[in-house]
Every structure is written in structure tokens, then in C-alpha cells.
PDB file of C-alpha atoms in Angstrom:
ATOM      1  CA  MET A1065     -32.364  -8.119   4.249  1.00  0.00           C
ATOM      2  CA  SER A1066     -34.827  -9.098   1.853  1.00  0.00           C
ATOM      3  CA  TRP A1067     -34.560 -12.494  -0.668  1.00  0.00           C
ATOM      4  CA  GLN A1068     -35.660  -9.519  -3.434  1.00  0.00           C
ATOM      5  CA  ARG A1069     -32.603  -7.375  -2.047  1.00  0.00           C
ATOM      6  CA  VAL A1070     -30.209  -9.913  -1.999  1.00  0.00           C
ATOM      7  CA  TRP A1071     -31.052 -11.277  -5.640  1.00  0.00           C
ATOM      8  CA  GLU A1072     -30.719  -7.255  -6.950  1.00  0.00           C
ATOM      9  CA  ILE A1073     -27.385  -7.642  -5.160  1.00  0.00           C
ATOM     10  CA  LEU A1074     -26.370 -10.778  -6.490  1.00  0.00           C
ATOM     11  CA  ALA A1075     -27.688  -9.737 -10.098  1.00  0.00           C
ATOM     12  CA  ASP A1076     -25.867  -6.428 -10.054  1.00  0.00           C
ATOM     13  CA  ALA A1077     -22.237  -8.013  -9.128  1.00  0.00           C
ATOM     14  CA  ILE A1078     -22.091 -10.608 -11.844  1.00  0.00           C
ATOM     15  CA  LEU A1079     -23.499  -8.050 -14.340  1.00  0.00           C
ATOM     16  CA  HIS A1080     -20.537  -6.062 -13.180  1.00  0.00           C
ATOM     17  CA  PHE A1081     -18.391  -9.009 -13.172  1.00  0.00           C
ATOM     18  CA  ASN A1082     -19.262  -9.968 -16.749  1.00  0.00           C
ATOM     19  CA  ASN A1083     -19.029  -6.199 -18.124  1.00  0.00           C
ATOM     20  CA  ASP A1084     -15.703  -5.375 -16.180  1.00  0.00           C
ATOM     21  CA  ASP A1085     -14.005  -8.288 -17.851  1.00  0.00           C
ATOM     22  CA  GLY A1086     -14.180 -10.213 -14.822  1.00  0.00           C
ATOM     23  CA  TRP A1087     -13.019 -13.350 -16.827  1.00  0.00           C
ATOM     24  CA  ALA A1088      -9.941 -12.240 -18.374  1.00  0.00           C
ATOM     25  CA  MET A1089      -9.266 -10.215 -15.085  1.00  0.00           C
ATOM     26  CA  ALA A1090      -8.923 -13.820 -13.691  1.00  0.00           C
ATOM     27  CA  SER A1091      -7.055 -15.148 -16.503  1.00  0.00           C
ATOM     28  CA  HIS A1092      -4.401 -11.919 -15.650  1.00  0.00           C
ATOM     29  CA  VAL A1093      -4.755 -12.474 -11.952  1.00  0.00           C
ATOM     30  CA  ALA A1094      -4.371 -16.123 -11.766  1.00  0.00           C
ATOM     31  CA  LEU A1095      -0.669 -15.954 -14.298  1.00  0.00           C
ATOM     32  CA  SER A1096       0.414 -13.045 -12.387  1.00  0.00           C
ATOM     33  CA  THR A1097       0.383 -14.954  -9.065  1.00  0.00           C
ATOM     34  CA  LEU A1098       1.941 -17.955 -10.295  1.00  0.00           C
ATOM     35  CA  LEU A1099       4.441 -16.032 -12.097  1.00  0.00           C
ATOM     36  CA  ALA A1100       5.328 -13.985  -8.583  1.00  0.00           C
ATOM     37  CA  LEU A1101       4.954 -17.042  -6.452  1.00  0.00           C
ATOM     38  CA  PHE A1102       8.518 -18.503  -7.322  1.00  0.00           C
ATOM     39  CA  PRO A1103      10.053 -15.063  -7.110  1.00  0.00           C
ATOM     40  CA  PHE A1104       8.498 -13.838  -3.632  1.00  0.00           C
ATOM     41  CA  LEU A1105       9.488 -17.528  -2.152  1.00  0.00           C
ATOM     42  CA  ILE A1106      13.237 -16.715  -3.692  1.00  0.00           C
ATOM     43  CA  PHE A1107      13.078 -13.428  -2.024  1.00  0.00           C
ATOM     44  CA  ALA A1108      11.827 -14.430   1.002  1.00  0.00           C
ATOM     45  CA  THR A1109      14.167 -17.296   1.300  1.00  0.00           C
ATOM     46  CA  ALA A1110      16.843 -15.098   1.188  1.00  0.00           C
ATOM     47  CA  LEU A1111      15.447 -13.016   4.125  1.00  0.00           C
ATOM     48  CA  ALA A1112      14.840 -16.053   6.008  1.00  0.00           C
ATOM     49  CA  SER A1113      19.001 -16.949   5.054  1.00  0.00           C
ATOM     50  CA  PHE A1114      20.043 -13.597   6.467  1.00  0.00           C
ATOM     51  CA  ALA A1115      18.115 -13.742   9.560  1.00  0.00           C
ATOM     52  CA  GLY A1116      19.158 -17.757  10.105  1.00  0.00           C
ATOM     53  CA  ALA A1117      15.756 -19.272   9.861  1.00  0.00           C
ATOM     54  CA  ASP A1118      16.473 -22.468   8.782  1.00  0.00           C
ATOM     55  CA  ALA A1119      13.017 -24.054   8.677  1.00  0.00           C
ATOM     56  CA  PHE A1120      11.468 -21.185   6.762  1.00  0.00           C
ATOM     57  CA  ALA A1121      11.299 -23.462   3.341  1.00  0.00           C
ATOM     58  CA  ASP A1122       8.609 -25.737   5.095  1.00  0.00           C
ATOM     59  CA  THR A1123       7.224 -23.317   6.932  1.00  0.00           C
ATOM     60  CA  ALA A1124       6.388 -21.296   3.568  1.00  0.00           C
ATOM     61  CA  VAL A1125       5.295 -24.286   1.656  1.00  0.00           C
ATOM     62  CA  HIS A1126       2.655 -25.704   4.782  1.00  0.00           C
ATOM     63  CA  ILE A1127       1.561 -21.226   5.134  1.00  0.00           C
ATOM     64  CA  ILE A1128       0.903 -21.321   0.967  1.00  0.00           C
ATOM     65  CA  PHE A1129      -0.137 -24.684   0.234  1.00  0.00           C
ATOM     66  CA  ASP A1130      -2.016 -26.228   2.831  1.00  0.00           C
ATOM     67  CA  THR A1131      -5.002 -24.275   1.972  1.00  0.00           C
ATOM     68  CA  TRP A1132      -4.496 -26.087  -1.590  1.00  0.00           C
ATOM     69  CA  PRO A1133      -6.406 -29.179  -2.578  1.00  0.00           C
ATOM     70  CA  GLU A1134      -3.598 -32.208  -2.141  1.00  0.00           C
ATOM     71  CA  SER A1135      -3.755 -33.283  -5.785  1.00  0.00           C
ATOM     72  CA  ILE A1136      -2.812 -29.723  -6.880  1.00  0.00           C
ATOM     73  CA  ALA A1137      -0.633 -28.772  -4.133  1.00  0.00           C
ATOM     74  CA  GLU A1138       1.898 -31.778  -3.982  1.00  0.00           C
ATOM     75  CA  PRO A1139       3.704 -31.144  -7.213  1.00  0.00           C
ATOM     76  CA  ILE A1140       3.967 -27.610  -7.303  1.00  0.00           C
ATOM     77  CA  SER A1141       5.452 -27.546  -3.557  1.00  0.00           C
ATOM     78  CA  ARG A1142       7.809 -30.385  -4.342  1.00  0.00           C
ATOM     79  CA  GLU A1143       9.078 -27.867  -7.066  1.00  0.00           C
ATOM     80  CA  VAL A1144       9.019 -25.420  -4.760  1.00  0.00           C
ATOM     81  CA  LEU A1145      11.004 -26.949  -1.957  1.00  0.00           C
ATOM     82  CA  ASN A1146      13.461 -27.998  -4.589  1.00  0.00           C
ATOM     83  CA  VAL A1147      13.861 -24.279  -5.559  1.00  0.00           C
ATOM     84  CA  LEU A1148      14.258 -22.960  -1.646  1.00  0.00           C
ATOM     85  CA  THR A1149      16.742 -25.446  -0.789  1.00  0.00           C
ATOM     86  CA  VAL A1150      19.336 -24.156  -3.223  1.00  0.00           C
ATOM     87  CA  ASN A1151      21.879 -22.073  -1.569  1.00  0.00           C
ATOM     88  CA  ARG A1152      22.388 -18.211  -2.479  1.00  0.00           C
ATOM     89  CA  SER A1153      25.274 -15.808  -1.435  1.00  0.00           C
ATOM     90  CA  GLY A1154      22.904 -13.175   0.462  1.00  0.00           C
ATOM     91  CA  LEU A1155      20.145 -11.051   0.562  1.00  0.00           C
ATOM     92  CA  VAL A1156      21.352  -8.104  -1.023  1.00  0.00           C
ATOM     93  CA  THR A1157      22.019  -9.187  -4.553  1.00  0.00           C
ATOM     94  CA  VAL A1158      20.658  -8.301  -7.989  1.00  0.00           C
ATOM     95  CA  SER A1159      18.547 -11.674  -8.285  1.00  0.00           C
ATOM     96  CA  VAL A1160      17.236 -10.990  -5.096  1.00  0.00           C
ATOM     97  CA  ILE A1161      16.054  -7.603  -5.718  1.00  0.00           C
ATOM     98  CA  ALA A1162      14.504  -8.512  -9.032  1.00  0.00           C
ATOM     99  CA  ALA A1163      12.738 -11.138  -7.139  1.00  0.00           C
ATOM    100  CA  ALA A1164      10.883  -8.834  -5.160  1.00  0.00           C
ATOM    101  CA  PHE A1165       9.917  -6.573  -7.962  1.00  0.00           C
ATOM    102  CA  PHE A1166       8.459  -9.599 -10.206  1.00  0.00           C
ATOM    103  CA  ALA A1167       6.814 -10.727  -6.862  1.00  0.00           C
ATOM    104  CA  SER A1168       5.210  -7.413  -6.272  1.00  0.00           C
ATOM    105  CA  ASN A1169       3.703  -7.872 -10.150  1.00  0.00           C
ATOM    106  CA  GLY A1170       1.233 -10.226  -8.496  1.00  0.00           C
ATOM    107  CA  VAL A1171       0.440  -7.735  -5.940  1.00  0.00           C
ATOM    108  CA  GLU A1172      -0.565  -5.184  -9.062  1.00  0.00           C
ATOM    109  CA  ALA A1173      -2.376  -7.421 -10.997  1.00  0.00           C
ATOM    110  CA  LEU A1174      -4.800  -7.791  -7.587  1.00  0.00           C
ATOM    111  CA  ARG A1175      -4.813  -4.313  -7.059  1.00  0.00           C
ATOM    112  CA  VAL A1176      -6.454  -3.472 -10.794  1.00  0.00           C
ATOM    113  CA  SER A1177      -8.709  -6.144 -10.555  1.00  0.00           C
ATOM    114  CA  LEU A1178     -10.059  -4.780  -7.169  1.00  0.00           C
ATOM    115  CA  ASN A1179      -9.936  -1.382  -8.699  1.00  0.00           C
ATOM    116  CA  ARG A1180     -12.489  -2.516 -11.896  1.00  0.00           C
ATOM    117  CA  ALA A1181     -14.061  -4.521  -9.319  1.00  0.00           C
ATOM    118  CA  TYR A1182     -15.091  -1.784  -7.166  1.00  0.00           C
ATOM    119  CA  ARG A1183     -15.564   0.870  -9.955  1.00  0.00           C
ATOM    120  CA  VAL A1184     -13.048   3.333  -8.849  1.00  0.00           C
ATOM    121  CA  GLN A1185      -9.905   4.628 -10.842  1.00  0.00           C
ATOM    122  CA  ASP A1186      -6.928   4.830  -9.227  1.00  0.00           C
ATOM    123  CA  ARG A1187      -4.599   7.809  -9.522  1.00  0.00           C
ATOM    124  CA  ARG A1188      -2.285   7.338  -7.294  1.00  0.00           C
ATOM    125  CA  SER A1189       1.816   7.512  -8.413  1.00  0.00           C
ATOM    126  CA  PHE A1190       3.146   4.661  -9.741  1.00  0.00           C
ATOM    127  CA  PHE A1191       6.134   5.011  -7.427  1.00  0.00           C
ATOM    128  CA  LEU A1192       3.826   5.037  -4.673  1.00  0.00           C
ATOM    129  CA  LEU A1193       1.540   1.944  -5.682  1.00  0.00           C
ATOM    130  CA  ARG A1194       4.686   0.355  -6.491  1.00  0.00           C
ATOM    131  CA  ALA A1195       6.407   1.174  -3.089  1.00  0.00           C
ATOM    132  CA  GLN A1196       3.101  -0.435  -1.581  1.00  0.00           C
ATOM    133  CA  SER A1197       3.450  -3.720  -3.811  1.00  0.00           C
ATOM    134  CA  LEU A1198       7.127  -4.117  -2.522  1.00  0.00           C
ATOM    135  CA  GLY A1199       6.254  -3.115   1.334  1.00  0.00           C
ATOM    136  CA  PHE A1200       3.570  -6.086   0.937  1.00  0.00           C
ATOM    137  CA  VAL A1201       5.807  -8.625  -0.642  1.00  0.00           C
ATOM    138  CA  LEU A1202       8.210  -7.800   2.149  1.00  0.00           C
ATOM    139  CA  VAL A1203       5.689  -7.804   5.159  1.00  0.00           C
ATOM    140  CA  ALA A1204       4.362 -10.863   3.954  1.00  0.00           C
ATOM    141  CA  ALA A1205       8.098 -12.183   4.021  1.00  0.00           C
ATOM    142  CA  LEU A1206       8.575 -11.002   7.511  1.00  0.00           C
ATOM    143  CA  ILE A1207       5.471 -12.761   8.932  1.00  0.00           C
ATOM    144  CA  MET A1208       6.400 -16.184   7.451  1.00  0.00           C
ATOM    145  CA  LEU A1209       9.957 -15.266   9.152  1.00  0.00           C
ATOM    146  CA  VAL A1210       8.340 -14.632  12.294  1.00  0.00           C
ATOM    147  CA  ILE A1211       5.897 -18.042  11.510  1.00  0.00           C
ATOM    148  CA  SER A1212       8.950 -19.847  11.047  1.00  0.00           C
ATOM    149  CA  PHE A1213      10.855 -18.964  14.260  1.00  0.00           C
ATOM    150  CA  LEU A1214       7.738 -19.792  16.330  1.00  0.00           C
ATOM    151  CA  LEU A1215       7.476 -23.077  14.588  1.00  0.00           C
ATOM    152  CA  VAL A1216      11.097 -23.887  16.150  1.00  0.00           C
ATOM    153  CA  LEU A1217       9.430 -22.971  19.910  1.00  0.00           C
ATOM    154  CA  ALA A1218       6.571 -25.382  18.719  1.00  0.00           C
ATOM    155  CA  PRO A1219       7.754 -28.719  19.719  1.00  0.00           C
ATOM    156  CA  LEU A1220       8.390 -27.214  23.405  1.00  0.00           C
ATOM    157  CA  ALA A1221       5.951 -25.595  24.213  1.00  0.00           C
ATOM    158  CA  ILE A1222       3.792 -28.970  23.383  1.00  0.00           C
ATOM    159  CA  GLN A1223       6.404 -30.815  25.579  1.00  0.00           C
ATOM    160  CA  LEU A1224       5.946 -28.523  28.266  1.00  0.00           C
ATOM    161  CA  ALA A1225       2.074 -28.477  27.952  1.00  0.00           C
ATOM    162  CA  ARG A1226       1.863 -32.466  28.615  1.00  0.00           C
ATOM    163  CA  GLU A1227       4.715 -32.231  31.155  1.00  0.00           C
ATOM    164  CA  TRP A1228       3.064 -29.477  33.207  1.00  0.00           C
ATOM    165  CA  PHE A1229      -0.504 -29.940  32.186  1.00  0.00           C
ATOM    166  CA  PRO A1230      -1.683 -33.270  31.957  1.00  0.00           C
ATOM    167  CA  TRP A1231      -5.215 -32.575  31.371  1.00  0.00           C
ATOM    168  CA  SER A1232      -4.233 -31.004  28.310  1.00  0.00           C
ATOM    169  CA  GLU A1233      -3.330 -33.874  26.146  1.00  0.00           C
ATOM    170  CA  GLY A1234      -6.692 -34.378  24.523  1.00  0.00           C
ATOM    171  CA  ILE A1235      -6.295 -30.943  23.436  1.00  0.00           C
ATOM    172  CA  VAL A1236      -3.208 -31.104  21.986  1.00  0.00           C
ATOM    173  CA  ALA A1237      -4.360 -34.329  20.209  1.00  0.00           C
ATOM    174  CA  HIS A1238      -6.834 -31.955  18.688  1.00  0.00           C
ATOM    175  CA  ILE A1239      -5.042 -29.696  17.127  1.00  0.00           C
ATOM    176  CA  GLU A1240      -2.428 -31.843  14.855  1.00  0.00           C
ATOM    177  CA  ASN A1241      -4.463 -29.764  11.876  1.00  0.00           C
ATOM    178  CA  TRP A1242      -2.875 -26.616  13.169  1.00  0.00           C
ATOM    179  CA  ARG A1243      -0.886 -25.554  10.206  1.00  0.00           C
ATOM    180  CA  ILE A1244      -4.070 -25.589   8.148  1.00  0.00           C
ATOM    181  CA  VAL A1245      -6.239 -23.074  10.842  1.00  0.00           C
ATOM    182  CA  VAL A1246      -2.969 -20.749  10.784  1.00  0.00           C
ATOM    183  CA  ALA A1247      -3.104 -20.846   7.166  1.00  0.00           C
ATOM    184  CA  ALA A1248      -6.752 -20.160   6.877  1.00  0.00           C
ATOM    185  CA  ALA A1249      -6.746 -17.521   9.108  1.00  0.00           C
ATOM    186  CA  LEU A1250      -3.489 -15.912   7.509  1.00  0.00           C
ATOM    187  CA  LEU A1251      -5.735 -16.031   3.907  1.00  0.00           C
ATOM    188  CA  PHE A1252      -8.397 -14.441   5.523  1.00  0.00           C
ATOM    189  CA  VAL A1253      -6.547 -11.532   7.222  1.00  0.00           C
ATOM    190  CA  GLY A1254      -4.520 -11.220   3.650  1.00  0.00           C
ATOM    191  CA  LEU A1255      -7.879 -10.862   1.909  1.00  0.00           C
ATOM    192  CA  LEU A1256      -8.887  -8.049   4.476  1.00  0.00           C
ATOM    193  CA  VAL A1257      -5.764  -6.366   3.815  1.00  0.00           C
ATOM    194  CA  CYS A1258      -6.056  -6.463  -0.081  1.00  0.00           C
ATOM    195  CA  HIS A1259      -9.729  -5.018   0.101  1.00  0.00           C
ATOM    196  CA  GLN A1260      -8.712  -2.270   2.525  1.00  0.00           C
ATOM    197  CA  TRP A1261      -5.616  -1.367   1.207  1.00  0.00           C
ATOM    198  CA  LEU A1262      -5.139  -1.753  -2.249  1.00  0.00           C
ATOM    199  CA  PRO A1263      -7.666  -0.296  -4.447  1.00  0.00           C
ATOM    200  CA  ALA A1264      -8.175   3.478  -4.639  1.00  0.00           C
ATOM    201  CA  ASP A1265     -10.235   5.295  -1.948  1.00  0.00           C
ATOM    202  CA  LYS A1266     -11.184   3.951   1.302  1.00  0.00           C
ATOM    203  CA  ARG A1267     -13.477   1.472   2.707  1.00  0.00           C
ATOM    204  CA  THR A1268     -14.959   0.644   6.027  1.00  0.00           C
ATOM    205  CA  PHE A1269     -14.355  -2.967   7.779  1.00  0.00           C
ATOM    206  CA  ARG A1270     -18.387  -3.454   7.289  1.00  0.00           C
ATOM    207  CA  THR A1271     -18.415  -2.500   3.975  1.00  0.00           C
ATOM    208  CA  ILE A1272     -15.334  -5.287   2.846  1.00  0.00           C
ATOM    209  CA  LEU A1273     -16.492  -8.032   5.181  1.00  0.00           C
ATOM    210  CA  PRO A1274     -19.293 -10.057   3.326  1.00  0.00           C
ATOM    211  CA  GLY A1275     -17.571 -10.143   0.310  1.00  0.00           C
ATOM    212  CA  ALA A1276     -14.238 -11.368   2.340  1.00  0.00           C
ATOM    213  CA  VAL A1277     -16.288 -14.377   3.846  1.00  0.00           C
ATOM    214  CA  THR A1278     -17.909 -15.100   0.388  1.00  0.00           C
ATOM    215  CA  THR A1279     -14.687 -15.406  -1.228  1.00  0.00           C
ATOM    216  CA  MET A1280     -13.291 -18.114   1.419  1.00  0.00           C
ATOM    217  CA  VAL A1281     -16.360 -19.484   1.773  1.00  0.00           C
ATOM    218  CA  LEU A1282     -16.678 -20.038  -2.584  1.00  0.00           C
ATOM    219  CA  TRP A1283     -12.761 -21.020  -2.442  1.00  0.00           C
ATOM    220  CA  MET A1284     -13.267 -23.799  -0.039  1.00  0.00           C
ATOM    221  CA  VAL A1285     -16.276 -25.146  -2.233  1.00  0.00           C
ATOM    222  CA  GLY A1286     -14.675 -24.650  -5.385  1.00  0.00           C
ATOM    223  CA  ALA A1287     -11.035 -26.040  -4.064  1.00  0.00           C
ATOM    224  CA  SER A1288     -13.468 -29.371  -3.104  1.00  0.00           C
ATOM    225  CA  PHE A1289     -15.342 -29.506  -6.416  1.00  0.00           C
ATOM    226  CA  PHE A1290     -12.078 -29.122  -8.545  1.00  0.00           C
ATOM    227  CA  ALA A1291     -10.392 -31.474  -6.539  1.00  0.00           C
ATOM    228  CA  ALA A1292     -13.226 -34.022  -6.971  1.00  0.00           C
ATOM    229  CA  TYR A1293     -12.784 -33.130 -10.793  1.00  0.00           C
ATOM    230  CA  LEU A1294      -9.223 -34.000 -10.908  1.00  0.00           C
ATOM    231  CA  GLN A1295      -9.845 -37.443  -9.066  1.00  0.00           C
ATOM    232  CA  SER A1296     -13.036 -38.336 -11.148  1.00  0.00           C
ATOM    233  CA  PHE A1297     -13.018 -37.024 -14.615  1.00  0.00           C
ATOM    234  CA  SER A1298      -9.642 -35.163 -15.641  1.00  0.00           C
ATOM    235  CA  ASN A1299      -7.080 -36.117 -17.548  1.00  0.00           C
ATOM    236  CA  TYR A1300      -4.811 -33.536 -17.182  1.00  0.00           C
ATOM    237  CA  VAL A1301      -1.882 -35.874 -17.741  1.00  0.00           C
ATOM    238  CA  ALA A1302      -2.337 -37.491 -21.289  1.00  0.00           C
ATOM    239  CA  THR A1303      -3.624 -33.876 -22.321  1.00  0.00           C
ATOM    240  CA  TYR A1304      -0.361 -31.775 -21.114  1.00  0.00           C
ATOM    241  CA  ALA A1305       2.513 -34.471 -20.548  1.00  0.00           C
ATOM    242  CA  GLY A1306       5.130 -32.705 -18.332  1.00  0.00           C
ATOM    243  CA  LEU A1307       3.549 -29.350 -18.075  1.00  0.00           C
ATOM    244  CA  ALA A1308       0.190 -31.204 -16.086  1.00  0.00           C
ATOM    245  CA  SER A1309       0.983 -29.909 -12.927  1.00  0.00           C
ATOM    246  CA  ILE A1310       1.683 -26.514 -14.254  1.00  0.00           C
ATOM    247  CA  MET A1311      -1.768 -26.298 -16.183  1.00  0.00           C
ATOM    248  CA  ILE A1312      -3.445 -27.823 -13.020  1.00  0.00           C
ATOM    249  CA  ALA A1313      -2.116 -25.177 -11.384  1.00  0.00           C
ATOM    250  CA  LEU A1314      -3.116 -22.513 -13.473  1.00  0.00           C
ATOM    251  CA  ILE A1315      -6.494 -23.305 -13.818  1.00  0.00           C
ATOM    252  CA  PHE A1316      -7.223 -23.903 -10.228  1.00  0.00           C
ATOM    253  CA  LEU A1317      -5.575 -20.114  -9.475  1.00  0.00           C
ATOM    254  CA  TYR A1318      -8.016 -18.956 -12.460  1.00  0.00           C
ATOM    255  CA  ILE A1319     -10.808 -20.373 -10.358  1.00  0.00           C
ATOM    256  CA  ILE A1320      -9.862 -19.044  -7.182  1.00  0.00           C
ATOM    257  CA  ALA A1321      -9.417 -15.584  -8.956  1.00  0.00           C
ATOM    258  CA  VAL A1322     -12.595 -15.108 -10.376  1.00  0.00           C
ATOM    259  CA  ILE A1323     -14.040 -16.154  -6.957  1.00  0.00           C
ATOM    260  CA  PHE A1324     -11.480 -13.360  -5.864  1.00  0.00           C
ATOM    261  CA  ILE A1325     -13.147 -10.630  -7.833  1.00  0.00           C
ATOM    262  CA  PHE A1326     -16.341 -11.691  -7.545  1.00  0.00           C
ATOM    263  CA  GLY A1327     -16.546 -10.684  -3.658  1.00  0.00           C
ATOM    264  CA  ALA A1328     -15.057  -7.598  -4.769  1.00  0.00           C
ATOM    265  CA  GLU A1329     -17.590  -7.042  -7.259  1.00  0.00           C
ATOM    266  CA  LEU A1330     -20.165  -8.612  -4.172  1.00  0.00           C
ATOM    267  CA  ASN A1331     -19.028  -5.606  -2.018  1.00  0.00           C
ATOM    268  CA  ALA A1332     -19.054  -2.733  -4.833  1.00  0.00           C
ATOM    269  CA  ALA A1333     -22.486  -4.036  -5.101  1.00  0.00           C
ATOM    270  CA  ILE A1334     -23.526  -3.804  -1.404  1.00  0.00           C
ATOM    271  CA  ILE A1335     -21.922  -0.438  -1.457  1.00  0.00           C
ATOM    272  CA  ALA A1336     -23.843   0.837  -4.493  1.00  0.00           C
ATOM    273  CA  ARG A1337     -27.125  -0.221  -3.256  1.00  0.00           C
ATOM    274  CA  SER A1338     -26.484   1.014   0.356  1.00  0.00           C
ATOM    275  CA  GLY A1339     -25.814   4.276  -1.239  1.00  0.00           C
ATOM    276  CA  ASN A1340     -29.166   4.346  -3.086  1.00  0.00           C
ATOM    277  CA  ASP A1341     -31.508   3.507  -0.538  1.00  0.00           C
ATOM    278  CA  VAL A1342     -29.820   6.800   1.477  1.00  0.00           C
ATOM    279  CA  GLY A1343     -30.775   8.587  -1.677  1.00  0.00           C
ATOM    280  CA  HIS A1344     -34.424   7.448  -1.313  1.00  0.00           C
ATOM    281  CA  LYS A1345     -34.471   8.156   2.211  1.00  0.00           C
ATOM    282  CA  ASN A1346     -33.135  11.361   1.451  1.00  0.00           C
ATOM    283  CA  GLY A1347     -35.276  12.170  -1.153  1.00  0.00           C
TER     284      GLY A1347
END
């Protein structure tokens, strides 16, 4: 791929991001994500309690927040743990069902932003779309639940590995950060699933991969720069007082949302450019 082609794709993606109200859509995604976070975790915790997964709260916090900068994740994750450790009466209650519904609003925000980015109109039924969003919430909760069960077995597996395979001690010592790897892997798979299934029309794995990879890379860069900014220059505590943690998380999610939408715009620009190239060749 020539540098001219790369520049044309980037220019197309940036232009459409601006024209498609990408900045405003990022605000919608960021706020919807923050508002959906606690309802989702309440629903997932109720499901875990029903299944007897006592270690779910700690697992959920690690999966969601291990990929966040520590200065941003620590105060939010502490409040999340406080919420998740509250005893709830059961799975099938009005409040838990409502939590699942409100959590699905975050999925719908992602859908709307992806439809705009991919330049498509979604003509599917409202009930079908809402059912799909609720399915995403349920599947995500079940994945966390399975990982929670696996965490219970992890210490035993590590102990057996050390006893039966002494030579693996070095390997075990180097996987202390495996939770971050698992969280990053789930995040990348989630990106691919969102790009493939949420927006209207169908795309191949090859066409969504560039935007997903770009999103992951820019997320790491953006998170690192924002964390460094908070440590060096920010004075959010003085500005927002008790709301500082929420405002920091919201701004961080806004940055993440901008990058997420841009990744879809990049895919759309590549798809459009490929179509133009095919048209020129056929002509």
C-alpha cells in the first residue's frame, strides 16, 4: 500500500468522523457507557450469586479495569466493589431486570455510533435490536462468570504445575500479569464482535481487523498519555471536588469513545476505497 493511498484513507476517515458528528457521538457513547457500567455489574453479580460464584466481584473489577490506567481505575473500581458486595435477594427481580435493560442502553449507543461510522442505516426491528443488546449483556455476564469459576481453579493449577513440573517455575513467575493479558484479549475480541454484529449490513473479518487493531493501539497510547497528564498537570480534584473521580472517568471514556468511533471510520474508509478501486478496474 502506497503512502498516498494511506493518506487518502486517513483523510477520508477524519473527514467523515467530523461530518458524522463523531465528537458528539463520542460524548453519547462515553456517558452511556458510564451509566450502563453499574447496571451491568449489578445484573452480572445477581447472575453470579444465583450460580454460586462468590469470587465474581473481584473478577469483574479486574476484567473491566485492568486495562485502565491505575490512577483512573482505582477510585471507580473501589466504588464498584462497594456496590457489588451488597447482598441481593435473587436473580429474577424487577430491579435486576431493569439493570439489564439499562445496561443494554450502552450497547445501543455503540450500535448508533457504528452505524454512523460505517455509513449505513439500520432498518431492523426495534425489538430485534433490543433483544440483541440484551443478548450481548447476558453473554458478557456469562463470560465473566466462567472466568470467575476458572479463577477458583487457577491457584490449584499453579500449585500442581510447580509440583509436577518443577522446570515450569520460571514460566509461572513470568505470568503474574496474566489478568491484564486476559482483559486485553477479551477487549479485543469484544471489539471484533461489536464491529461485526452491532451495525447494519455485514462485513468480513478482514475488513474490520484494521480498525480494531488501530483502536487497540491508540487506546494504549491515549490511556498512557492521559494517565501521565493526570499525574503531571491535572488539577481535577480542585476543580470538581467530590466529583473528580467521575469526571476523570468520563473524560477518559470520551477519549476511548473517540478512538473507538475513529476505528470504525477507518474501516469504512478502507471499504469505500476498495470499492472505488474495484470500480476503476472494472471500468
